[in-house]
Structures are given as structure tokens and as C-alpha cells.
Coordinates of C-alpha atoms in Angstrom, one line a residue:
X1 CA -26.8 -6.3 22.2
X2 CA -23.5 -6.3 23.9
X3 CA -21.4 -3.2 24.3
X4 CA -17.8 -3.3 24.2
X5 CA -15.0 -2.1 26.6
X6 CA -11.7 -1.4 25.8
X7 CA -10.7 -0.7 29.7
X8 CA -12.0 -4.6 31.1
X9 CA -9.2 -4.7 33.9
X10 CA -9.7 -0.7 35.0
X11 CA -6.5 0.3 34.1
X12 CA -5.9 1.1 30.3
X13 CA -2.3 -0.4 29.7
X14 CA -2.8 -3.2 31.9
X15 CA -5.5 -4.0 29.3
X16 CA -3.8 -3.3 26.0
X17 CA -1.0 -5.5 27.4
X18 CA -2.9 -7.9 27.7
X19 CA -4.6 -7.7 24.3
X20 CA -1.3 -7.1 22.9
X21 CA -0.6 -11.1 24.5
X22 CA -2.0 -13.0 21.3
X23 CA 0.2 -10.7 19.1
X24 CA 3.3 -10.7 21.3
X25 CA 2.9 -14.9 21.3
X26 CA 2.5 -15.5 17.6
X27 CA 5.9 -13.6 17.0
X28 CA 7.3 -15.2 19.9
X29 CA 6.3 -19.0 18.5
X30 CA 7.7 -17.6 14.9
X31 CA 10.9 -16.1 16.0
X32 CA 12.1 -17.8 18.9
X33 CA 10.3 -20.9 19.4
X34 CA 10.8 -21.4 14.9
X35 CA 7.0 -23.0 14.7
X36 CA 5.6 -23.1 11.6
X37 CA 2.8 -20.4 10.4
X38 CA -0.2 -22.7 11.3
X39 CA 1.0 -24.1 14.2
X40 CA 2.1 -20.3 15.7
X41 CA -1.1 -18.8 14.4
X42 CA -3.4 -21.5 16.5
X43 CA -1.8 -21.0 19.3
X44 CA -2.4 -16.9 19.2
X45 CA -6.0 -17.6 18.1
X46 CA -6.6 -19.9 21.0
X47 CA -5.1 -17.5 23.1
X48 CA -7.0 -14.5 21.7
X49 CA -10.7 -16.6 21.9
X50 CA -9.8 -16.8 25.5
X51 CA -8.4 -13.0 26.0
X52 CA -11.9 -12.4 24.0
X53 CA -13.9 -14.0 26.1
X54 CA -13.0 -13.8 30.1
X55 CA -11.0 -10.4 29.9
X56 CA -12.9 -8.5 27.5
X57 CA -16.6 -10.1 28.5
X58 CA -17.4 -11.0 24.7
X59 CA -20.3 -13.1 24.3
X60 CA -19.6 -16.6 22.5
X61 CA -21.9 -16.7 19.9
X62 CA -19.9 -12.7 19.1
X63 CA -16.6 -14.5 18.9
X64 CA -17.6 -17.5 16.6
X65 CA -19.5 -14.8 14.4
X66 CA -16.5 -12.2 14.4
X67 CA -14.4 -15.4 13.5
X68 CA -17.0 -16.8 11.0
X69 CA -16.7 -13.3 9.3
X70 CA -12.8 -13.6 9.3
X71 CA -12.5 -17.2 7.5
X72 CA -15.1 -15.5 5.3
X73 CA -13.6 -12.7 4.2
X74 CA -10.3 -14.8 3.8
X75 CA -11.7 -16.8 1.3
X76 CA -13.2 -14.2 -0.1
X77 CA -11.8 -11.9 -1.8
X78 CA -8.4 -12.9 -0.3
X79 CA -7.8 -16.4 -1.2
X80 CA -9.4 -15.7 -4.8
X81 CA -7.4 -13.4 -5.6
X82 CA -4.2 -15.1 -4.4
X83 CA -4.9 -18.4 -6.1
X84 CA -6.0 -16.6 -9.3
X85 CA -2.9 -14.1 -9.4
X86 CA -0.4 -17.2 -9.0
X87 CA -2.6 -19.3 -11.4
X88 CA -1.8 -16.6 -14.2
X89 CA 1.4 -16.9 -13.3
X90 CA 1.8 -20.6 -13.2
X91 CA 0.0 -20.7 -16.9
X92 CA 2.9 -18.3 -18.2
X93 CA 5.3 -20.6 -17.1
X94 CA 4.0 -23.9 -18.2
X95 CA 3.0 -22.3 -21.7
X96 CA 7.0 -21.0 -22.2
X97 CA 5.9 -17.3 -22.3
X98 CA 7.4 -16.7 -18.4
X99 CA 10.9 -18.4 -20.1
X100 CA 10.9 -15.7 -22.8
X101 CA 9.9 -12.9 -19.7
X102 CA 13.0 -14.1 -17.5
X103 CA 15.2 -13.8 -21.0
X104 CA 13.7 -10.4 -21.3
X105 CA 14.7 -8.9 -17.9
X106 CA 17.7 -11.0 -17.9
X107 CA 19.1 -9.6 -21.1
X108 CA 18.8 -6.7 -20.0
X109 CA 20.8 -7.4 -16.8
X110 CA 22.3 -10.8 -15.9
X111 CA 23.4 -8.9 -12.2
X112 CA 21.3 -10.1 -9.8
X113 CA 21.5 -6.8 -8.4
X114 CA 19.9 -5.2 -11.5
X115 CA 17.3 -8.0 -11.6
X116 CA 16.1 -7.0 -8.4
X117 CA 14.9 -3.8 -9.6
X118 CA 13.7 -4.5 -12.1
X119 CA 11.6 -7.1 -10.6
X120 CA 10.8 -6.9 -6.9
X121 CA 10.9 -3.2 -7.1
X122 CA 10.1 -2.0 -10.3
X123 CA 7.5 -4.3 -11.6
X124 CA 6.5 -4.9 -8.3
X125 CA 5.2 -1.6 -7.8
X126 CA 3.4 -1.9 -10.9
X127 CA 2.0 -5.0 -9.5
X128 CA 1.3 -3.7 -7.0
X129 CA -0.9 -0.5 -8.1
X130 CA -3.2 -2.6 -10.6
X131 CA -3.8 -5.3 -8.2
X132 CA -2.2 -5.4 -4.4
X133 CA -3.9 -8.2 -2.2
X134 CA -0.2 -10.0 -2.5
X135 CA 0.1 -10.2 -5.8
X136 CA 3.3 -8.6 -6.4
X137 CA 4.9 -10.3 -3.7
X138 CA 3.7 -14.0 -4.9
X139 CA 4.2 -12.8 -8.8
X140 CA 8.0 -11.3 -8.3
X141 CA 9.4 -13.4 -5.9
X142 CA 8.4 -16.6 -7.8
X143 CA 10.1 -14.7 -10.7
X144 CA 13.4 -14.3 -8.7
X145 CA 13.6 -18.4 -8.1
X146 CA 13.3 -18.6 -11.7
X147 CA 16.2 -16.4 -12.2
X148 CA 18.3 -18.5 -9.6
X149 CA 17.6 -16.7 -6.6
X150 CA 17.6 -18.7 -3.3
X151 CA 14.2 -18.8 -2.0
X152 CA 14.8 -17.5 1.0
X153 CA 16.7 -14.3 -0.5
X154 CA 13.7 -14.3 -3.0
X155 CA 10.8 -14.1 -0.7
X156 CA 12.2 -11.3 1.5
X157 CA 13.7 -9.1 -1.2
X158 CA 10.0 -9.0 -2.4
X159 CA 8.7 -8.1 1.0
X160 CA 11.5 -5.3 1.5
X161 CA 10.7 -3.9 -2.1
X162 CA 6.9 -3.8 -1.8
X163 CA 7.4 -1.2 0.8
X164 CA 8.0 1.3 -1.7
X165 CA 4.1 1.0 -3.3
X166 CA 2.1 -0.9 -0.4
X167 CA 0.9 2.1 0.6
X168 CA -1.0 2.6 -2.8
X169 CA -2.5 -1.0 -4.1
X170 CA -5.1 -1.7 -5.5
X171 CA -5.5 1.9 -7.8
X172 CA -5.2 4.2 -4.0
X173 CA -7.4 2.0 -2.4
X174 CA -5.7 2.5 1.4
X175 CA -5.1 6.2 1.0
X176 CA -8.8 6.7 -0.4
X177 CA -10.3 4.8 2.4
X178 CA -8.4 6.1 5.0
X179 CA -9.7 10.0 3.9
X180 CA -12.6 8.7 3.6
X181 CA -13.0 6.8 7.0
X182 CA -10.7 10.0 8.7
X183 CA -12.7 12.8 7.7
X184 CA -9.8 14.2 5.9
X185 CA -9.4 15.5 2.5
X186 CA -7.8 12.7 0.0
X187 CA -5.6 15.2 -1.7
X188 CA -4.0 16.5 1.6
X189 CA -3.5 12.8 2.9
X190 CA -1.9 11.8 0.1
X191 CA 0.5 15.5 0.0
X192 CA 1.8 14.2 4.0
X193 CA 2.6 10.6 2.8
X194 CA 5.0 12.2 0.1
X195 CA 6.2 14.2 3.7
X196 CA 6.6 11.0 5.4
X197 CA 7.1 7.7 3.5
X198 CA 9.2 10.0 0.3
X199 CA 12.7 9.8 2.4
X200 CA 12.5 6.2 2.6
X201 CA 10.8 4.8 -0.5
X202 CA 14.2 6.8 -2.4
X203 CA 16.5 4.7 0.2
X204 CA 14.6 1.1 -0.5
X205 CA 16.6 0.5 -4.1
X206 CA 20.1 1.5 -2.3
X207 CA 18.9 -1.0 0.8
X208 CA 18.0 -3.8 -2.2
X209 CA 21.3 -3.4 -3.2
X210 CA 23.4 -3.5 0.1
X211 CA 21.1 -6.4 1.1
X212 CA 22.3 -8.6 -1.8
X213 CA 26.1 -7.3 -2.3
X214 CA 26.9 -5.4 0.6
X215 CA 28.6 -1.9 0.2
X216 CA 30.4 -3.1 -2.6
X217 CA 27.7 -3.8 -4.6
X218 CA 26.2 -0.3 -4.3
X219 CA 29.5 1.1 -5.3
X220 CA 29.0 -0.5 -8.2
X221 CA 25.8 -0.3 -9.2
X222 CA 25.0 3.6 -8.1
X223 CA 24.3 4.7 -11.3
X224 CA 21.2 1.9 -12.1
X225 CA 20.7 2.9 -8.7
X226 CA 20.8 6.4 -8.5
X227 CA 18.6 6.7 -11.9
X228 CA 16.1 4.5 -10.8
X229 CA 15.5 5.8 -7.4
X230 CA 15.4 10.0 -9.2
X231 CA 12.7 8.8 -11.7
X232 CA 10.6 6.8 -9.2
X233 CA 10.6 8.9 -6.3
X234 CA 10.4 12.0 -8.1
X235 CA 7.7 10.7 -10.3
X236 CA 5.5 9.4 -7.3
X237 CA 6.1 12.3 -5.4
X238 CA 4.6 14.6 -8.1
X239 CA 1.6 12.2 -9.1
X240 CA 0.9 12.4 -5.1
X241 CA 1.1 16.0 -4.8
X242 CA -0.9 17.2 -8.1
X243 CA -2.9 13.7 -8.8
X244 CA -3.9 12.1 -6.0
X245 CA -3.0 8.5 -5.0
X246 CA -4.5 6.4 -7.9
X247 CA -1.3 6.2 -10.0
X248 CA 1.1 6.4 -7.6
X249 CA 2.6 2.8 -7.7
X250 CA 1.2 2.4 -11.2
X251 CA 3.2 5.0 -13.1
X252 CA 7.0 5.1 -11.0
X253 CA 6.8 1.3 -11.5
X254 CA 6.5 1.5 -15.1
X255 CA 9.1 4.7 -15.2
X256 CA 11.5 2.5 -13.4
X257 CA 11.2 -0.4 -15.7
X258 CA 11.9 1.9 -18.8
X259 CA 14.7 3.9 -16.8
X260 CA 16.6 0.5 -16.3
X261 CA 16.0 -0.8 -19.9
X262 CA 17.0 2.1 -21.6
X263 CA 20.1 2.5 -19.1
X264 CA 21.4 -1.0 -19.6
X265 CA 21.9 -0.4 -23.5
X266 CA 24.7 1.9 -22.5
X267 CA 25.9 0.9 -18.8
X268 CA 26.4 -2.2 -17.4
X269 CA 28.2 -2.9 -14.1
X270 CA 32.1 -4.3 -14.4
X271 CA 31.1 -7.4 -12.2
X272 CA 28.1 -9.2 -12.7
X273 CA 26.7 -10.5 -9.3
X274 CA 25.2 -14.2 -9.1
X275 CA 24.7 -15.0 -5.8
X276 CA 26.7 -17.8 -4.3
X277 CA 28.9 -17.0 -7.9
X278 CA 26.6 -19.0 -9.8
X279 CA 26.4 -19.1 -13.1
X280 CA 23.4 -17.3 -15.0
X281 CA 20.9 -19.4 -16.8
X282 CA 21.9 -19.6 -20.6
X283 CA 19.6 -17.3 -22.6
X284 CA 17.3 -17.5 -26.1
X285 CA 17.5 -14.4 -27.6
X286 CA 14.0 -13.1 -29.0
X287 CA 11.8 -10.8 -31.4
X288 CA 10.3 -7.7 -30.2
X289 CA 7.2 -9.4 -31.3
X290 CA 7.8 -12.3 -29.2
X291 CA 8.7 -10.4 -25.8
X292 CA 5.4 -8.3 -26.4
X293 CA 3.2 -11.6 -26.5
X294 CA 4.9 -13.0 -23.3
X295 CA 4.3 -10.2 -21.7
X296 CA 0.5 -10.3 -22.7
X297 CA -1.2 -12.2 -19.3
X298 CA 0.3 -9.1 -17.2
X299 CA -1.4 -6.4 -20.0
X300 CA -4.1 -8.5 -20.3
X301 CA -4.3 -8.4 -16.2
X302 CA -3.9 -4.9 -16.2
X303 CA -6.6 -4.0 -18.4
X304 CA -8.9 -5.9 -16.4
X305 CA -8.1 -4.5 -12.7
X306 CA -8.2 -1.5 -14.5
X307 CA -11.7 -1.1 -15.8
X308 CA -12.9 -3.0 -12.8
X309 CA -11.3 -0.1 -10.7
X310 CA -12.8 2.8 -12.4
X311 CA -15.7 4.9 -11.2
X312 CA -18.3 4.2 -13.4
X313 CA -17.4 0.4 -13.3
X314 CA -17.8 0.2 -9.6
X315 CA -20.7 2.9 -9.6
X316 CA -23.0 -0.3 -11.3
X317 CA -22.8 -2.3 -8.1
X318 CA -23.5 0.6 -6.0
X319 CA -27.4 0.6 -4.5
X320 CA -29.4 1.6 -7.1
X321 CA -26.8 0.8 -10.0
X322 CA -27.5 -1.5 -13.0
X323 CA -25.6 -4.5 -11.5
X324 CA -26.1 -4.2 -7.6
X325 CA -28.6 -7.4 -7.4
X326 CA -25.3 -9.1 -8.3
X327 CA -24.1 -8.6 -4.9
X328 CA -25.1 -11.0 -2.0
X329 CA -24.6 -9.7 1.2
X330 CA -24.9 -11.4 4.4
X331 CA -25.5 -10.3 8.3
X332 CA -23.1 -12.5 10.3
X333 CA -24.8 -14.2 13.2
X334 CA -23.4 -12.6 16.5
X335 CA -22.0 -9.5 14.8
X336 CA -24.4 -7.9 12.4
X337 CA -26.1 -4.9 14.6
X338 CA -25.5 -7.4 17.7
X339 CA -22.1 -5.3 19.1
X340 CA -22.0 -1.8 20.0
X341 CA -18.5 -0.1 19.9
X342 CA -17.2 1.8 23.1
X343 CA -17.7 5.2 21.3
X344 CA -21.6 3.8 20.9
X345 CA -21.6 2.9 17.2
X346 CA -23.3 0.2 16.6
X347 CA -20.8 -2.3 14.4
X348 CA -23.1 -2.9 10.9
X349 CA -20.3 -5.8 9.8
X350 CA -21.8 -7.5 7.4
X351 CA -19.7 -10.3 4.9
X352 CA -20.6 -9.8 1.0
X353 CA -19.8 -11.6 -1.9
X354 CA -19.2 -9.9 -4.8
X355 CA -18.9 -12.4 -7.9
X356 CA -18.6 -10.2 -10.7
X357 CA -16.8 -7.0 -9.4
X358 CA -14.8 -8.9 -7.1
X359 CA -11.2 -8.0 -8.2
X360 CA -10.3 -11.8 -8.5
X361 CA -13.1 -11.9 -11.3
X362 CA -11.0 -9.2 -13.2
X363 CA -8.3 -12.0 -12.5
X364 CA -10.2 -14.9 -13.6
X365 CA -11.0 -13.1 -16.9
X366 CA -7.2 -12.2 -17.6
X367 CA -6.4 -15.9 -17.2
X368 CA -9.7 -17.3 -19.0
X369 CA -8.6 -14.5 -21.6
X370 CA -4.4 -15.5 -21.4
X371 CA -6.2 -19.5 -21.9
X372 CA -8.1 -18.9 -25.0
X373 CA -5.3 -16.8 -27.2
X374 CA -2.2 -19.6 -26.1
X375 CA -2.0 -22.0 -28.3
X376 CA 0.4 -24.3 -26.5
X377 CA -2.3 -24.4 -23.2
X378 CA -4.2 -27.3 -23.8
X379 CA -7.4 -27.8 -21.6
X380 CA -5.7 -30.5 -19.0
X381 CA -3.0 -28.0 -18.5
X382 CA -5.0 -25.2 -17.8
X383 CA -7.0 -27.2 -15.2
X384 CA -3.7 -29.2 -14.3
X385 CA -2.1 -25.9 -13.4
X386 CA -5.3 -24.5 -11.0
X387 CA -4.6 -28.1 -9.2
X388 CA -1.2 -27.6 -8.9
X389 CA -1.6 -23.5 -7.6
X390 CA -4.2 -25.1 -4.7
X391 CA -1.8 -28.4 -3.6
X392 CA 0.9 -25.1 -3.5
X393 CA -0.9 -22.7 -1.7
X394 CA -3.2 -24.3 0.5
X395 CA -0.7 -23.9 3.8
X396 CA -0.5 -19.9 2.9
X397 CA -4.0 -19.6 2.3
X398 CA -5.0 -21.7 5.8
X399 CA -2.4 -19.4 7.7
X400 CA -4.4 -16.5 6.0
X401 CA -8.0 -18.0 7.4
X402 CA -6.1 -18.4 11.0
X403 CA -4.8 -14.7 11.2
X404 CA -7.8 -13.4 9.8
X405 CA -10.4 -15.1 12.4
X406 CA -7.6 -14.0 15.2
X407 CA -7.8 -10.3 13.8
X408 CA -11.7 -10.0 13.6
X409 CA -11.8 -11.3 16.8
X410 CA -9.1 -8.7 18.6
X411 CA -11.2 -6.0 16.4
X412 CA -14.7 -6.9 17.7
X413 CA -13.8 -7.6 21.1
X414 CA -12.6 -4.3 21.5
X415 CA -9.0 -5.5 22.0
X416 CA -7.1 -3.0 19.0
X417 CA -8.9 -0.4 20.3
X418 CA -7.7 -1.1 23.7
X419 CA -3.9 -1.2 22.5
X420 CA -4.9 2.5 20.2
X421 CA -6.3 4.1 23.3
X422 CA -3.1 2.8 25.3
X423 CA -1.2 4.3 23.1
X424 CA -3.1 7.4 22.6
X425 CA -2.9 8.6 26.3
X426 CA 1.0 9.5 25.4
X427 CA -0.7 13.3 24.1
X428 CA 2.2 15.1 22.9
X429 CA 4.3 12.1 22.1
X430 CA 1.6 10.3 20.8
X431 CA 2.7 11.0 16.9
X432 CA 5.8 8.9 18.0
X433 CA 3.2 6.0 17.9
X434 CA 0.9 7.0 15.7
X435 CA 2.8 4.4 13.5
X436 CA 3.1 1.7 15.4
X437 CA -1.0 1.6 15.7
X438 CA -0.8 0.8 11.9
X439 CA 2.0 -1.5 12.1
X440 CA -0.3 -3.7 14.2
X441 CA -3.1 -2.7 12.0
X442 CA -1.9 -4.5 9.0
X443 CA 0.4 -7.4 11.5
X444 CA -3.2 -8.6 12.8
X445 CA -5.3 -7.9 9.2
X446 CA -2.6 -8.1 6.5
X447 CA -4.4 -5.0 4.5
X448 CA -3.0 -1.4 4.7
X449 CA -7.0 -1.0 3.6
X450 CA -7.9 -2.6 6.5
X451 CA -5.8 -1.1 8.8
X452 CA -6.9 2.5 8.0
X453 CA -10.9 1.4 8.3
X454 CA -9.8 0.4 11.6
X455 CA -7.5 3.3 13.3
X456 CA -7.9 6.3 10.8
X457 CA -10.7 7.5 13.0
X458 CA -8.9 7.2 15.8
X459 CA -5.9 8.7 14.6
X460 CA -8.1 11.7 13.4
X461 CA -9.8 12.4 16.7
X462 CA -6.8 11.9 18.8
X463 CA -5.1 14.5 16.4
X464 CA -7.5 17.1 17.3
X465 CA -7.7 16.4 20.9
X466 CA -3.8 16.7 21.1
X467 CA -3.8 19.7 18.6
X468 CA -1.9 17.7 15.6
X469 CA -3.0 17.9 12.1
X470 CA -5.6 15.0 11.5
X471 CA -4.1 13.9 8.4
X472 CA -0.6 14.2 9.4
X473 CA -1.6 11.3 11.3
X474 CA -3.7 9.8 9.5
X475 CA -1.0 9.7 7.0
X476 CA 1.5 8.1 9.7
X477 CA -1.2 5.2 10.2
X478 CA -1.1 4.3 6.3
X479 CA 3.0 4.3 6.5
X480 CA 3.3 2.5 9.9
X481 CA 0.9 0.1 8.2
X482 CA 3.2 -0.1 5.0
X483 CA 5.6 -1.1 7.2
X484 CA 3.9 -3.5 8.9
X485 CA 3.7 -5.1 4.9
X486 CA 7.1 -6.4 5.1
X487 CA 6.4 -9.0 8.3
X488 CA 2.8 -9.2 8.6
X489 CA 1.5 -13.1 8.2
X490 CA -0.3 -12.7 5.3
X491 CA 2.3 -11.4 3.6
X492 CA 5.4 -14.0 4.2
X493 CA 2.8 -16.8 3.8
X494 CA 1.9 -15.4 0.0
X495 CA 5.7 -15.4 -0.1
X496 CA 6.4 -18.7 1.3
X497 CA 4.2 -20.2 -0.9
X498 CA 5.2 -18.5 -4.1
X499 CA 8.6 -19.6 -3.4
X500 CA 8.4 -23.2 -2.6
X501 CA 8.7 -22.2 1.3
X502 CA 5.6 -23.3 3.0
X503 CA 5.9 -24.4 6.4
X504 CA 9.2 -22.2 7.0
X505 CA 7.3 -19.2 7.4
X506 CA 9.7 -18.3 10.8
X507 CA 12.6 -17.9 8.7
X508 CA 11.6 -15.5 5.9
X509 CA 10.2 -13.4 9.2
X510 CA 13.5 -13.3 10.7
X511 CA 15.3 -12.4 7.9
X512 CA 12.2 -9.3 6.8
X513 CA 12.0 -8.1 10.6
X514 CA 15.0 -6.0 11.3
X515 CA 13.8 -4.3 8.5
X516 CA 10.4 -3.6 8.9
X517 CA 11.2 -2.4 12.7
X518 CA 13.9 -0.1 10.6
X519 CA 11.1 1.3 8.4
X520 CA 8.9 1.7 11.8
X521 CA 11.1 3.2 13.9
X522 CA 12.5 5.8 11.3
X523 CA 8.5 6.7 10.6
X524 CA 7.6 7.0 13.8
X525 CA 10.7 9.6 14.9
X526 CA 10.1 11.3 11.7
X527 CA 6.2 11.8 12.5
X528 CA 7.1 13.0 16.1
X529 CA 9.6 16.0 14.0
X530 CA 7.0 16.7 11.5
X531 CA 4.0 17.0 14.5
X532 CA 6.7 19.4 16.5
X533 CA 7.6 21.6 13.7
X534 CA 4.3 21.7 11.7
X535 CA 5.6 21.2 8.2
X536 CA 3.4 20.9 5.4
X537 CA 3.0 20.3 1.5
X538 CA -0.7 22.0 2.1

């Protein structure tokens, strides 16, 4: 059994600076050095084995099981997931239905700048609260290349816009587990996000907008603008307050489609926007009834994730439920009741595979389900198509395996904690980085879920010790974390790969990072006022 230390060198920012050292480098290598993903992301993890091992005194055989556990999880559920999200997509295309989709939202707006949200932030939210895991990033940004987007512009517009729901993936998975993991009641955490991250998400359509055209183009495009950011914002803020976070991304993503669609019958902008004044792509015009059944892999995909994210659905895996012998879990050597935290909890990390609730099943079983009721799929281009989506994807998905054995490592070894602790020794001030300890949460995992099982407790407990509401902070972990969304590694390399950009990882992080530090630093002020005056929607 070997206990952890998140004070090795004696004195507590000495230490967190240098377990900040595999972060700082694999930013550096991206940014200023413009390595690819894989190449920056080996060099942090060889650095972080050896912070790991001669600073922080973790045992080997810990470090190859924290990373085993990492590669692990990144195949699964990430990388199913991911491949089966863009396989969906990639059969909608090759069948024709994605051509009469693009006609669809185009129709409705050839401006670019109405395109983008529709798709990046609009459906993307949707997306985004039926599935998460990177599917609306890889889903919409693909969909913006289609529509003659620059990949580049595509792939970070789509970062930029998934701000506005990343908080609540997945049905309210990372606010859920973060009350839960907090000690903090779900409905109040979810009432001081609306306090926090509100301001913001009804500025990201206006940013969109002056990212594409400037000034200019929000002058001309206010009231699309305008009308989508009342309903959305509005709508998610009351769902939050009186609902809880299970629809938040869900229902405002939907709203904003139908805002936009209805709008565009009697308002369009005096100059349509192509980027680079390109032409837009010439147009079919179609049926009702043939826009409903192109649109029928993303129902179909939504009923799915649905069911397999209600209650009583997950309830049948649970110990004791009808299905829980479907679910194989497995002690990781090293890890499993072999590390004891510095707080004295002994770490139970355990890897499980989950075949039949596992959300890329509910995937599988949209495409199986999109297969078997297209005609024009034939069986070699259903398989032809999972080929091509692995020859795509495999960079992304490798960079994933490399972040994720870095991240599990810096966790186990007690190397986050040491940078939370750090940063918690600020007392009063400490709200002013309460966000920045999610931002690296989710830079290092990729997962605002992850994140908040990681520093909710901490943020909780330092709360009380400081005199702070617990889930103001807890709250301000979740938002720094969304943040975080926009840059983090798993992110841009879903994006990269969606878009055709693998390998060039470097640039769609230079082009997302002003904004994400934007988002953080905003969050983090605005924390800091909220802490001071004591504000509150509870």
C-alpha cells in the first residue's frame, strides 16, 4: 500500500509547480514549438512518468497501472463512442440523407453567419445534451466543412459554441456528479451555474458572430442574434432553476433551432456572408417528408441515449438489478485498493466495461437501426464506412489514449491535488481560482464529469474552511471546467479529426485559446464578486 503526498519537495507551490511541468510543456510543444498532438502529448507523458516517479515517490508498478487504467478507459467508453457518433454520421452522408440535412439548414439560411447557429450552437447543444463525450463537436463541425467552411474556422467555431451546453452533456451528467461527489444539493448547484455561466452562455452567439464577420456582421445579423440568444438563455435558465440540469442543453438547443427557422421565413440579412466570398453550394429543394427522414439517424440517436439515460434504464445494471451480471469489472493491478490518498481514502479505481448500457451501445443501435431502414446502404458500405471512420480517427483517438494515461497518472500520483491545494492556500481569494482548478480538470481528463469527481470535494471543503458557499464553488469548478472544453486535447483532437485536420492539432489550439482563457478569466473574476457579496438564486 503506498500513500500519497501532495507536498514531496516540503514546500506546497514548489510542488504544484512542478506537477503543473507536464501540463505547462504539452501547451508549450503545441503553441510555440507547433508539434503535432502525438508527438506534444509523449513528450508531457514522459515527463509526467518521471515527475510521477522521483518527485512524488510513486511506485512503478502504480504508474503503469494508473496508465493501464487511462488507455483503458480511453477506449472505453471514449473511443466507442467517438467512432460510433462519427460513423452515424459518415453513413448519413454516404446514403445522401446528410445532402438533403445541409439543404435543410441551408435553405433556411445560406449566411454562414446564420448557419453557425443553427449548427455549432444550436444543434450543438442538442447534441450535446443527448449524448456529450465529443459528439457535437465531431458531428457539427464536420457539418460546417460540408457547408463550405474552412476546416480550421470549422473546428473552432464548434469548440467556441459547445461552451454554451458542455456544462450539461450527457442528460446533467457533470452537474449530477459533481452534487453528488460535493455533498451539495443538485437543485442548488445547478441555481449558481445559471449565477455564473448565464452572463456568458447569452454572449457566445454575438462572439460566433463577431468571430466570423467582425462587428459588421453582428450589426447585421442582431435580430437572428438577439432572438436566439432571449430563447436559449432564458429557456435554460428556467429549466435550471425549476428542473434541474437534465434538459438544460436538450431543450434551448431545440428552442433555438425552431426560433431561427421560424425567423428566417420572415427576416433574412441584406448580405449574405460566405466566407472568403464564396459562393454557396447550389441547393435541391425538398418535401417535408423527405427533410423528416434525413433527419431520422439523429431522432433515431436521440431516442436511444435517451432511454439509456433514464432511471429505471440505468437502475437494471445497478447491484442487484436485472442486468448487473452484464457488467465486467476489473481491479487494475497497482491501483485497485493499492494507493491511499493524502486525506487517507483508500483509491477503489477499478476499470469496467459496460457492453450493453455503455452509451456507445445506445450508438451502435441508432446506426444498426439508421442501416436496416436505408435502402441505398448496402452491406459493403456500411462496413466500408466503419473502415473509413477508424483510417480517420485513429490519430485523435491515439492522442485521446496519450492524455488520458498522462491524466490518470498526475491524478494518482497525487500531482492535481498538489496544484488544488496550491491553489487553495489563497483563502479569501481562493474563489478567484476556484475555476482555474476545473480548467485543468478537464485540460488533463477531457470530461467536465471527470473533472468534478476529481476537485468537487475539494472545492466543497475548502468552501467551508474559508466560509464560501460549497456549491458556489462547486458550481465555479463545473464552469472553469466548461471552459477548459474549448482547448482541452480531447476536444480539438475529436475536432481535428472530424474536419480532415489530424496532425495540425497546434493550430485549431491557437486559434480556440484566447477564447477559452476569455471564458476563464471572466469566471473566475465573476466567482471572486459573487463569493464577496453572497448573492444567491437559493
Amino acid at each position: 500500500m503506498w500513500t500519497q503526498t501532495t507536498d514531496p519537495l516540503g514546500l506546497l507551490w514548489l510542488s504544484a509547480l512542478v506537477a503543473a511541468l507536464p501540463i505547462v510543456t504539452f501547451l508549450l510543444c503545441l503553441v510555440v514549438f507547433k508539434m503535432t498532438g502525438i508527438k506534444a502529448a509523449g513528450i508531457a507523458l514522459l515527463l509526467e512518468v518521471l515527475v510521477a516517479l522521483w518527485v512524488f515517490g510513486m511506485p512503478a508498478p502504480s504508474v503503469a497501472g494508473a496508465g493501464l487504467l487511462g488507455l483503458l478507459t480511453a477506449i472505453w467508453p471514449i473511443a466507442y463512442i467517438i467512432v460510433m457518433s462519427v460513423w452515424l454520421y459518415k453513413l448519413a452522408v454516404a446514403s445522401g440523407r446528410f445532402d438533403v440535412i445541409r439543404s435543410s439548414i441551408a435553405q433556411i439560411s445560406a449566411d454562414q453567419r446564420i448557419q453557425v447557429l443553427l449548427i455549432s450552437f444550436s444543434f450543438g447543444s442538442f447534441l450535446e445534451g443527448v449524448a456529450g463525450f465529443g459528439v457535437p463537436i465531431a458531428i457539427c463541425a464536420a457539418m460546417l466543412v460540408q457547408l463550405g467552411f474552412r476546416p480550421l474556422k470549422a473546428a473552432m467555431v464548434s469548440l467556441v459554441a459547445n461552451f454554451a451546453a458542455g456544462a450539461y452533456g450527457a442528460v446533467g451528467i457533470p452537474v449530477i456528479v459533481g452534487a453528488q461527489v460535493g455533498g451539495v444539493d443538485v437543485m442548488e448547484l445547478s441555481r449558481d451555474l445559471v449565477l455564473i455561466l448565464q452572463p456568458l452562455t447569452f454572449l457566445i452567439p454575438f462572439l460566433l458572430v463577431v468571430i466570423l464577420d467582425g462587428w459588421r456582421g453582428l450589426r447585421e445579423t442582431w435580430p437572428a442574434t438577439v432572438a436566439l440568444t432571449v430563447v436559449f438563455s432564458l429557456s435554460q435558465a428556467g429549466i435550471l432553476i425549476f428542473l434541474g440540469p437534465e434538459l438544460a442543453a436538450i431543450v434551448p438547443g431545440l428552442l433555438g433551432m425552431v426560433t431561427l427557422a421560424a425567423l428566417g421565413r420572415v427576416w433574412r440579412p441584406r448580405r449574405i456572408f460566405r466566407e472568403d466570398g464564396v459562393e454557396a453550394p447550389s441547393l435541391e429543394r425538398h418535401t417535408p417528408g423527405e427533410v423528416v427522414a434525413a433527419w431520422s439517424p439523429f431522432y433515431i440517436l436521440t431516442a436511444f441515449v435517451f432511454v439509456w439515460s433514464t432511471p429505471y434504464f440505468k437502475g437494471l445494471f445497478l447491484p442487484g438489478g436485472a442486468l448487473d451480471w452484464s457488467v465486467l469489472t476489473l481491479p487494475i493491478p497497482g491501483v485497485t485498493e493499492q494507493i491511499t490518498t493524502a486525506a487517507g481514502a483508500v483509491v477503489a479505481s477499478t476499470w469496467s466495461w459496460t457492453p450493453i448500457n455503455a452509451t456507445g451501445t445506445a450508438l451502435l443501435l441508432a446506426v444498426l437501426a439508421t442501416y436496416l431502414t436505408t435502402s441505398k446502404i448496402t452491406g459493403a458500405m456500411f462496413l466500408g464506412q466503419l473502415q473509413l471512420t477508424v483510417r480517420e480517427l485513429w490519430r485523435a483517438l491515439v492522442l485521446i489514449g496519450v492524455i488520458l494515461v498522462l491524466a490518470n497518472i498526475a491524478n494518482l500520483s497525487g500531482g492535481s491535488a498538489s496544484i488544488g491545494n496550491a491553489l487553495s492556500a489563497a483563502g479569501p481569494l481562493f474563489p478567484l481560482f476556484a475555476p482555474i482548478i476545473g480548467w485543468v480538470g478537464v485540460f488533463l481528463t477531457g470530461s467536465v464529469v471527470n473533472n468534478n469527481t476529481l476537485f468537487a470535494q475539494l472545492q466543497a471543503t475548502t468552501a467551508s474552511e474559508i466560509g464560501v458557499g460549497s456549491t458556489l464553488l462547486v458550481a465555479a469548478n463545473t464552469a472553469g471546467g466548461t471552459a477548459a472544453k474549448v482547448i482541452s486535447p480531447q476536444s480539438i483532437a475529436i475536432a481535428a479529426g472530424a474536419v480532415g485536420l489530424s496532425g495540425r492539432e497546434s493550430e485549431i489550439l491557437r486559434a480556440s485559446i484566447v477564447y477559452s482563457a476569455g471564458l476563464l478569466a471572466f469566471i473566475s473574476v465573476w466567482t471572486l464578486v459573487l463569493s464577496l457579496t453572497g448573492i444567491s438564486l437559493h
